[in-house]
Amino acid sequence: MRHFVVVGSGPAGFYTAEALGKAYGEAARIDILDRYPVPYGLIRFGVAPDHQSLKAVSKRYDKVAESAGVDFIGNVCIGRDVSAGELLELYDAVILAIGAPHDRKLGIPGEDLPGVIGSAAFVGWYNGHPDFADLGPPLGGTHAAVIGNGNVALDVARILSKTAHEFEGSDIVGHALEALDNSAIKTITILGRRGPHQIAMTPKELGELGHLDATSPVVEAKDFPPLEADDALEPGQRKSVTILREFAARAPDPAKPKHMVFDFFAKPLSIDGDGKVERIVVERTELDETGAARGTGERYEVPASLVVSCIGYSTPPVEGVAYDERGGKFLNDSGKITDRLYAVGWARRGPTGTIGTNRPDGYEVADRIASEMPPGSSGDRGGAKGLKLLLESRGVMPTDYDDWRKIEETEVGRARPGSPREKFVRHEEWLETLGR
Ligand code: NAP
C-alpha cells in the first residue's frame, strides 16, 4: 500500500488525485488536504461567479472525492498546522497543489495607497473568500482602472460593469452584489502596457463585452496595426483581435451609461492621491524590436478612485521547499521538486493556462510518481493515521468530505432566488455550520 498526500484541493490537486487513483487503484490511499473546510480552490474562489458553466467541472472532482481510497481533509494548512518535512515523514509522496493565491506587485510608487487592490483580493471579495470578506473596495467614485490585459482583467472589468439583473444565476456573494449595485462607477479603464495584438484575453470572454446591459466597450481604431497583420496571429488570438476591431468600429451605445475603455500602449508609472488613490500616471508606450513595451516619454493621467491590478499571481513559499523567486513558484523539474516531493498546477508552472491545462499537468506528475514507485510496490509510511494523531496533538480539528456536503447543503438552502447558493464568507461560519 502507498500513501499519497495532495496539498490543495483546486483543479490541479483534484486532477492529480484522479490520476493517482487510476494508476494505483486499491494499492494507494490518497488524501487531499485543504486549508479550508470547503474544496475546489480556484473553482470556488477564482472563477467568475457569472461563469457558472466553468464551475460545473467541480462535479467531476466530487466523483474523485467520493471514490474509494480518496479522502478530503479540510481545515489543515501546510506551514501552519503541519510542515512539508512532516508530511514527507508520513506519506510516500507529497504533491503540492497550492496554486498561486498571492498578487504580483506592480513595483511602482503609490501601489500601497488605499483603493489600490490586487486581483486576488478583489476576486476573492466577490467570490466569498474569507480573507477578503472585509475588503470594502471603494465604489463611490465614477472612475475605476484595471491594470493588465489578461482574462482576469476582463473578469474584473466585467464584474464592475454588470447590473444586478445580469448577476441572476450567478453565485456572487450577497455583500458584493449589494455593493456593486450601489456603485457609482461609470468608466472602467483597462490599461494594457502593450497593444491589441499582445492581449492575453480569450475570444469568448471578450465577446461577452458586446452584450452587457449597461456598458459599452470603447476601443480606438488607431491602436491597431494594418488589418493584414492579423494574418500572422494564431487563430484564437486573431479571433480576439477581430472582436476588438468590431468594438472599435462601433460607436458607444448612447442607451448604456457605462463605458469600458481599452487604453492600449499605456504603462502605469505611479499611482497618486491624497491619502487614497485618485489617479494613475501613465506613460504612452510603443513596441520595441523584441515586442516589449518601450516608453515614449509622453505622460498623462487616468482618473480612478479604485485601481485593481490584474498582472498575475505567485505561489507562497513553504518552509523547506525549494522556491523560484523570479517565477513565483516552486523550483521543480517537470513537477519534481526533490525526492518524493512534487508540485502541480500553478505551483509548478506559474499562473498560466486554463482549468483544463491542469489535467495533463496532474496526470504527467502522477505518471512520474507511478514510474518511481510502481503500483504494487509498498512503502512503510502510515499516511492519514499518523497525520490525524499529529494534528490532534496540536489541537487542529480537520474536517472531511461529509462536513463539506453539510456546508454546501446549507449554502444551497440559503440561496437568494435564481442563485445556486449563498456562500458563507467567513471561516467561523463554516465551522459553526458544522457545530464546531
Ligand atoms: P495573464 O494572462 O498572464 O495576464 C497578465 C497581464 O498583466 C498581461 O496583459 C501582462 O502584460 C500584464 N502585466 C504584467 N505585469 C505588468 C505590469 N507590471 N504592468 C502592467 N501590466 C502588466 O494573467 P491573468 O489575467 O492573471 O490570468 C492568469 C491565467 O488564468 C491565464 O492563463 C488566464 O487565461 C487564466 N484565466 C482564464 C479565465 C477564463 O478562461 N475565463 C479567466 C481568468 C483567468 P504583458 O503581456 O505585457 O506582460
mmCIF file of N, CA, C and O in Angstrom, residues 23-61:
data_model
loop_
_atom_site.group_PDB
_atom_site.id
_atom_site.type_symbol
_atom_site.label_atom_id
_atom_site.label_comp_id
_atom_site.label_asym_id
_atom_site.label_seq_id
_atom_site.Cartn_x
_atom_site.Cartn_y
_atom_site.Cartn_z
ATOM 1 N N ALA A 23 -3.999 5.227 -11.569
ATOM 2 C CA ALA A 23 -2.735 4.492 -11.708
ATOM 3 C C ALA A 23 -2.598 3.402 -10.644
ATOM 4 O O ALA A 23 -2.063 2.331 -10.910
ATOM 5 N N TYR A 24 -3.083 3.663 -9.440
ATOM 6 C CA TYR A 24 -2.821 2.741 -8.326
ATOM 7 C C TYR A 24 -4.020 1.901 -7.913
ATOM 8 O O TYR A 24 -3.854 0.891 -7.233
ATOM 9 N N GLY A 25 -5.225 2.324 -8.283
ATOM 10 C CA GLY A 25 -6.405 1.569 -7.856
ATOM 11 C C GLY A 25 -6.413 1.380 -6.349
ATOM 12 O O GLY A 25 -6.213 2.335 -5.597
ATOM 13 N N GLU A 26 -6.601 0.140 -5.928
ATOM 14 C CA GLU A 26 -6.698 -0.112 -4.482
ATOM 15 C C GLU A 26 -5.336 -0.143 -3.792
ATOM 16 O O GLU A 26 -5.249 -0.335 -2.578
ATOM 17 N N ALA A 27 -4.284 0.038 -4.574
ATOM 18 C CA ALA A 27 -2.939 -0.071 -3.990
ATOM 19 C C ALA A 27 -2.435 1.249 -3.401
ATOM 20 O O ALA A 27 -1.258 1.361 -3.060
ATOM 21 N N ALA A 28 -3.310 2.242 -3.334
ATOM 22 C CA ALA A 28 -2.879 3.517 -2.717
ATOM 23 C C ALA A 28 -4.046 4.182 -2.007
ATOM 24 O O ALA A 28 -5.208 4.016 -2.390
ATOM 25 N N ARG A 29 -3.713 4.926 -0.972
ATOM 26 C CA ARG A 29 -4.685 5.830 -0.334
ATOM 27 C C ARG A 29 -4.206 7.250 -0.611
ATOM 28 O O ARG A 29 -3.018 7.550 -0.499
ATOM 29 N N ILE A 30 -5.163 8.073 -1.015
ATOM 30 C CA ILE A 30 -4.805 9.438 -1.406
ATOM 31 C C ILE A 30 -5.583 10.417 -0.533
ATOM 32 O O ILE A 30 -6.822 10.371 -0.493
ATOM 33 N N ASP A 31 -4.861 11.256 0.166
ATOM 34 C CA ASP A 31 -5.510 12.300 0.967
ATOM 35 C C ASP A 31 -5.348 13.631 0.258
ATOM 36 O O ASP A 31 -4.240 13.972 -0.187
ATOM 37 N N ILE A 32 -6.449 14.388 0.172
ATOM 38 C CA ILE A 32 -6.397 15.735 -0.416
ATOM 39 C C ILE A 32 -6.595 16.720 0.721
ATOM 40 O O ILE A 32 -7.659 16.752 1.340
ATOM 41 N N LEU A 33 -5.550 17.493 0.988
ATOM 42 C CA LEU A 33 -5.618 18.463 2.093
ATOM 43 C C LEU A 33 -6.054 19.830 1.587
ATOM 44 O O LEU A 33 -5.717 20.206 0.463
ATOM 45 N N ASP A 34 -6.774 20.566 2.401
ATOM 46 C CA ASP A 34 -7.046 21.971 2.071
ATOM 47 C C ASP A 34 -7.050 22.784 3.361
ATOM 48 O O ASP A 34 -7.457 22.284 4.409
ATOM 49 N N ARG A 35 -6.633 24.029 3.259
ATOM 50 C CA ARG A 35 -6.620 24.846 4.484
ATOM 51 C C ARG A 35 -8.029 25.250 4.890
ATOM 52 O O ARG A 35 -8.259 25.709 5.996
ATOM 53 N N TYR A 36 -8.978 25.102 3.969
ATOM 54 C CA TYR A 36 -10.378 25.421 4.284
ATOM 55 C C TYR A 36 -11.212 24.141 4.354
ATOM 56 O O TYR A 36 -10.867 23.140 3.724
ATOM 57 N N PRO A 37 -12.375 24.218 5.032
ATOM 58 C CA PRO A 37 -13.251 23.035 5.050
ATOM 59 C C PRO A 37 -14.015 22.880 3.738
ATOM 60 O O PRO A 37 -14.779 21.939 3.574
ATOM 61 N N VAL A 38 -13.817 23.838 2.801
ATOM 62 C CA VAL A 38 -14.514 23.786 1.512
ATOM 63 C C VAL A 38 -13.490 23.513 0.415
ATOM 64 O O VAL A 38 -12.436 24.137 0.389
ATOM 65 N N PRO A 39 -13.785 22.576 -0.486
ATOM 66 C CA PRO A 39 -12.815 22.241 -1.530
ATOM 67 C C PRO A 39 -12.951 23.108 -2.793
ATOM 68 O O PRO A 39 -13.755 24.021 -2.829
ATOM 69 N N TYR A 40 -12.156 22.816 -3.773
ATOM 70 C CA TYR A 40 -12.169 23.319 -5.168
ATOM 71 C C TYR A 40 -11.310 24.543 -5.426
ATOM 72 O O TYR A 40 -11.194 24.966 -6.565
ATOM 73 N N GLY A 41 -10.728 25.163 -4.404
ATOM 74 C CA GLY A 41 -9.766 26.244 -4.641
ATOM 75 C C GLY A 41 -10.235 27.268 -5.657
ATOM 76 O O GLY A 41 -11.226 27.957 -5.448
ATOM 77 N N LEU A 42 -9.517 27.349 -6.764
ATOM 78 C CA LEU A 42 -9.787 28.361 -7.793
ATOM 79 C C LEU A 42 -11.230 28.304 -8.326
ATOM 80 O O LEU A 42 -11.801 29.326 -8.681
ATOM 81 N N ILE A 43 -11.802 27.104 -8.359
ATOM 82 C CA ILE A 43 -13.161 26.992 -8.893
ATOM 83 C C ILE A 43 -14.127 27.760 -8.004
ATOM 84 O O ILE A 43 -15.009 28.482 -8.482
ATOM 85 N N ARG A 44 -13.930 27.652 -6.708
ATOM 86 C CA ARG A 44 -14.822 28.349 -5.781
ATOM 87 C C ARG A 44 -14.438 29.820 -5.618
ATOM 88 O O ARG A 44 -15.292 30.692 -5.602
ATOM 89 N N PHE A 45 -13.117 30.084 -5.503
ATOM 90 C CA PHE A 45 -12.678 31.427 -5.113
ATOM 91 C C PHE A 45 -12.136 32.280 -6.267
ATOM 92 O O PHE A 45 -11.895 33.466 -6.090
ATOM 93 N N GLY A 46 -11.893 31.673 -7.426
ATOM 94 C CA GLY A 46 -11.251 32.426 -8.509
ATOM 95 C C GLY A 46 -12.119 32.589 -9.747
ATOM 96 O O GLY A 46 -12.195 33.678 -10.316
ATOM 97 N N VAL A 47 -12.767 31.514 -10.179
ATOM 98 C CA VAL A 47 -13.592 31.585 -11.391
ATOM 99 C C VAL A 47 -14.727 32.579 -11.155
ATOM 100 O O VAL A 47 -15.328 32.605 -10.078
ATOM 101 N N ALA A 48 -14.995 33.398 -12.167
ATOM 102 C CA ALA A 48 -16.002 34.452 -12.006
ATOM 103 C C ALA A 48 -17.367 33.853 -11.677
ATOM 104 O O ALA A 48 -17.747 32.816 -12.240
ATOM 105 N N PRO A 49 -18.114 34.493 -10.769
ATOM 106 C CA PRO A 49 -19.396 33.930 -10.335
ATOM 107 C C PRO A 49 -20.455 33.895 -11.435
ATOM 108 O O PRO A 49 -21.402 33.122 -11.354
ATOM 109 N N ASP A 50 -20.242 34.720 -12.485
ATOM 110 C CA ASP A 50 -21.196 34.702 -13.608
ATOM 111 C C ASP A 50 -20.731 33.732 -14.699
ATOM 112 O O ASP A 50 -21.270 33.740 -15.803
ATOM 113 N N HIS A 51 -19.747 32.912 -14.410
ATOM 114 C CA HIS A 51 -19.305 31.862 -15.340
ATOM 115 C C HIS A 51 -19.588 30.496 -14.720
ATOM 116 O O HIS A 51 -18.674 29.698 -14.488
ATOM 117 N N GLN A 52 -20.863 30.254 -14.459
ATOM 118 C CA GLN A 52 -21.245 29.011 -13.768
ATOM 119 C C GLN A 52 -20.877 27.756 -14.559
ATOM 120 O O GLN A 52 -20.588 26.719 -13.975
ATOM 121 N N SER A 53 -20.883 27.861 -15.900
ATOM 122 C CA SER A 53 -20.604 26.643 -16.667
ATOM 123 C C SER A 53 -19.171 26.169 -16.388
ATOM 124 O O SER A 53 -18.906 24.958 -16.381
ATOM 125 N N LEU A 54 -18.247 27.120 -16.145
ATOM 126 C CA LEU A 54 -16.868 26.718 -15.839
ATOM 127 C C LEU A 54 -16.791 26.014 -14.490
ATOM 128 O O LEU A 54 -15.954 25.161 -14.261
ATOM 129 N N LYS A 55 -17.703 26.403 -13.582
ATOM 130 C CA LYS A 55 -17.660 25.834 -12.232
ATOM 131 C C LYS A 55 -18.217 24.406 -12.193
ATOM 132 O O LYS A 55 -17.999 23.684 -11.220
ATOM 133 N N ALA A 56 -18.950 24.035 -13.267
ATOM 134 C CA ALA A 56 -19.585 22.715 -13.277
ATOM 135 C C ALA A 56 -18.559 21.577 -13.210
ATOM 136 O O ALA A 56 -18.893 20.454 -12.834
ATOM 137 N N VAL A 57 -17.300 21.899 -13.525
ATOM 138 C CA VAL A 57 -16.256 20.866 -13.503
ATOM 139 C C VAL A 57 -16.089 20.280 -12.088
ATOM 140 O O VAL A 57 -15.591 19.167 -11.921
ATOM 141 N N SER A 58 -16.570 21.019 -11.074
ATOM 142 C CA SER A 58 -16.411 20.505 -9.702
ATOM 143 C C SER A 58 -17.181 19.192 -9.510
ATOM 144 O O SER A 58 -16.855 18.413 -8.624
ATOM 145 N N LYS A 59 -18.169 18.932 -10.368
ATOM 146 C CA LYS A 59 -18.910 17.651 -10.270
ATOM 147 C C LYS A 59 -17.954 16.478 -10.518
ATOM 148 O O LYS A 59 -18.071 15.421 -9.916
ATOM 149 N N ARG A 60 -17.031 16.706 -11.434
ATOM 150 C CA ARG A 60 -16.040 15.662 -11.714
ATOM 151 C C ARG A 60 -15.130 15.465 -10.492
ATOM 152 O O ARG A 60 -14.753 14.348 -10.158
ATOM 153 N N TYR A 61 -14.812 16.575 -9.827
ATOM 154 C CA TYR A 61 -13.953 16.476 -8.642
ATOM 155 C C TYR A 61 -14.700 15.760 -7.508
ATOM 156 O O TYR A 61 -14.096 15.032 -6.720
#
